[in-house]
Phi, psi and omega in degrees: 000339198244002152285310163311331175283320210270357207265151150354296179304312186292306192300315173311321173313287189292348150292320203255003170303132151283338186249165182287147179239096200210129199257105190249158197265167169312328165291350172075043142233180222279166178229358174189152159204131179282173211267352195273329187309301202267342172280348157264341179271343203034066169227179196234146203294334197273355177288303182330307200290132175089344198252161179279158230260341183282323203276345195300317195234014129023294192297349218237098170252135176313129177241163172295173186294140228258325206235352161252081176264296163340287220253358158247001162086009184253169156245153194296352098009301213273176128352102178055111133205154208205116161047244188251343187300172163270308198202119163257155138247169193329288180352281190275342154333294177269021167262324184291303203303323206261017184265174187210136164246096183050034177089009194248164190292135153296169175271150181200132170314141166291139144264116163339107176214156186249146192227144186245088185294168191295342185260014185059359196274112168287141178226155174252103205217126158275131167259146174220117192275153157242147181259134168263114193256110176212113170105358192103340170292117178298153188218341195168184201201115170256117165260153185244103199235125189272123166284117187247354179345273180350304216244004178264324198277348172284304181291326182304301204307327205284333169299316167293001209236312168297277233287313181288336170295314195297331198283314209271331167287352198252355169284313141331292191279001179277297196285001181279322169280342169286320181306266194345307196289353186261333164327307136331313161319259198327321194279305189330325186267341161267001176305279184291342170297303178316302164336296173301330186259358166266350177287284145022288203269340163317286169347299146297302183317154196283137196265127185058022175287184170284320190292331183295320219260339152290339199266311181302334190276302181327310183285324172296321164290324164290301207322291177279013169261331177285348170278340191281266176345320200262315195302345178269338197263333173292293174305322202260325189260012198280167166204156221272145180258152164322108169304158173208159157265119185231162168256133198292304174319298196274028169260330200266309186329309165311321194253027139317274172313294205312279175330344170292282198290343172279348177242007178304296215252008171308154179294294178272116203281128156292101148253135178264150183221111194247110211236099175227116198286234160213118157233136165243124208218153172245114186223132137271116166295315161318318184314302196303330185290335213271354210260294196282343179310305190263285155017301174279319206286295173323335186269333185274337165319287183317325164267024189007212209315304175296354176047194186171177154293156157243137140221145194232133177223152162199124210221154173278155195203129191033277174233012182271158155236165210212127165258104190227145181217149196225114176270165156273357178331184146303359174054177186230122168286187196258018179264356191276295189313335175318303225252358193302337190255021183270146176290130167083035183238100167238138163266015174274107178311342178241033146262131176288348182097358210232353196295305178280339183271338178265305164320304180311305178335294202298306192288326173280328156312011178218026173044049166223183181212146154250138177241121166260109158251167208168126185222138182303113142125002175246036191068186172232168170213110200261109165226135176263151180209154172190162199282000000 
């Protein structure tokens, strides 16, 4: 071994190495190290030999995981998690590293750690330990230190850039619902004026005159700037409600029936198919009722006159819980599903259009998604998830 360490060869190996390299003994101290190694520690290799693998890297404090920062809402600044571990230290890193699990390499997380040059310059460095085996027997510990600065300070600038588009949209879509509500606002009140003085003169008129048959196309128009008016004003005024733990079936099951007995007896025949499962959710519920509400009343819309199935289910799927409803309709072609969540987009000539578009709203403010699939003659399919 100690002719191979001292040879040409080996050095040349560990040399054409990119990354840093510092080679530790059954003692966990070190016994070779290459120069990309020593130029991050900024020591000098005959110092490295011999000294032990905690003082060796010493400078090198464990940090959160440099690329799940986001996605657990913490920052990546504070202090201790390592790979899958909650929590290491240098220490036990390298306690891990020096164990054989039944004679086989144990497995071990790379660790994240931040390093603080002699120059105040933080660098961002993964160590990844491998165990050197030979006969079942441990011999030695190759640890590996990576510079990732580059690509952490890459990923940071690219978080920030994601964090400030999301600041501008929700700032955008913030000012697009005050607009719409004061747009509401405004119309609404002379909107009841109008109305009222056409009932009034309605009222008078010769029943089948011209003046009646005007009054009527007039009132028939308020109805429906007054249909406008309450879906913006509906959309724009909801806000997200308080989770609570409830089970998803038995939030959903009532308003099931009513609907069942309300189309029960319809001119055009409904039938429901009800497949509801025990999800127990920390949810708003309300969100949820406000959500399958305007969903179902579009899947019964949809099957007009000639009627069809419902089926409405809800079942948990990996880590999700999942609401999903299935018309027999006429399904939507793929120039139409683009456009079903655009405010105003209806092919119903008596519908305002605001129904699906307010249901997306209710479900992604609640850190949820609706998804529409949907083929011509094969019906629709409306599915909700949240976490």
């Amino acid at each position: 071994m100690l002719t191979l360490l001292t040879s040409s060869f080996f050095r040349g190996v560990l040399e054409s190495l990119t990354y840093g390299v510092v080679l530790l003994n059954i003692d966990r101290k070190a016994y070779a190290v290459n120069q990309r190694a020593c130029d991050l520690l900024e020591v000098d290799a005959k110092e490295v030999i011999g000294k032990g693998g905690e003082e060796l890297f010493a400078a090198l404090a464990p940090c959160r995981r440099f690329f799940a920062a986001e996605e657990s809402g913490v920052d990546t600044e504070e202090t201790t998690t390592a790979g899958s571990s909650p929590e290491i230290s240098l220490a036990g890193f390298l306690e891990q590293a020096a164990q054989l699990n039944g004679g086989a390499p144990s497995s071990l997380p790379p660790l994240d750690t931040k390093l603080t040059r002699k120059n105040r310059e933080t660098r961002y460095v993964t160590l990844s330990a491998s165990q050197l085996i030979e006969g079942g027997k441990l011999f030695g510990i190759l640890v590996s230190l990576s510079d990732v600065s580059r690509i952490f300070h890459l990923h940071e600038h690219e978080t920030a850039l994601l964090k400030e588009k999301q600041a501008l949209e929700q700032e955008r879509s913030q000012a697009l619902l005050n607009f719409s509500q004061a747009v509401a606002h405004q119309i609404r009140n002379p909107l009841m004026s109008m109305a009222g003085f056409a009932r009034i003169l309605h009222r008078k008129a010769e029943p089948g005159s011209s003046q009646a048959e005007s009054l009527d196309c007039i009132l028939e128009g308020g109805d429906r700037l007054q249909a406008i008016v309450n879906a913006v004003a509906e959309h724009t005024s909801w806000t997200p409600g308080k989770p609570t733990e409830c089970d998803l079936a038995e939030v959903l099951a009532p308003e099931a029936r009513s609907l069942l007995a309300e189309t029960e007896h319809a001119a055009a025949p409904v039938t429901w198919e009800l497949d509801l499962r025990p999800c127990p959710a920390r949810i708003d519920a309300d969100m949820v009722l406000g959500v399958c509400r305007r969903v179902l009343a579009n899947s019964i819309t949809a099957l007009g006159q000639s009627g069809g199935h419902i089926i409405l289910r809800c079942f948990p799927e990996d880590s999700q819980m999942v609401v999903e409803v299935k018309d027999t309709g006429p399904g939507m072609g793929p120039d139409v599903l683009p456009f079903v969540f655009d405010p105003f987009f209806t092919t119903d000539a008596r519908a305002v259009g605001m129904g699906l578009t307010t249901a997306k709203r209710m479900a992604e403010e609640s850190s949820g998604s609706l998804s529409v699939t949907s083929s011509p003659g094969q019906g629709t399919t409306v599915t909700l998830r949240f976490p």
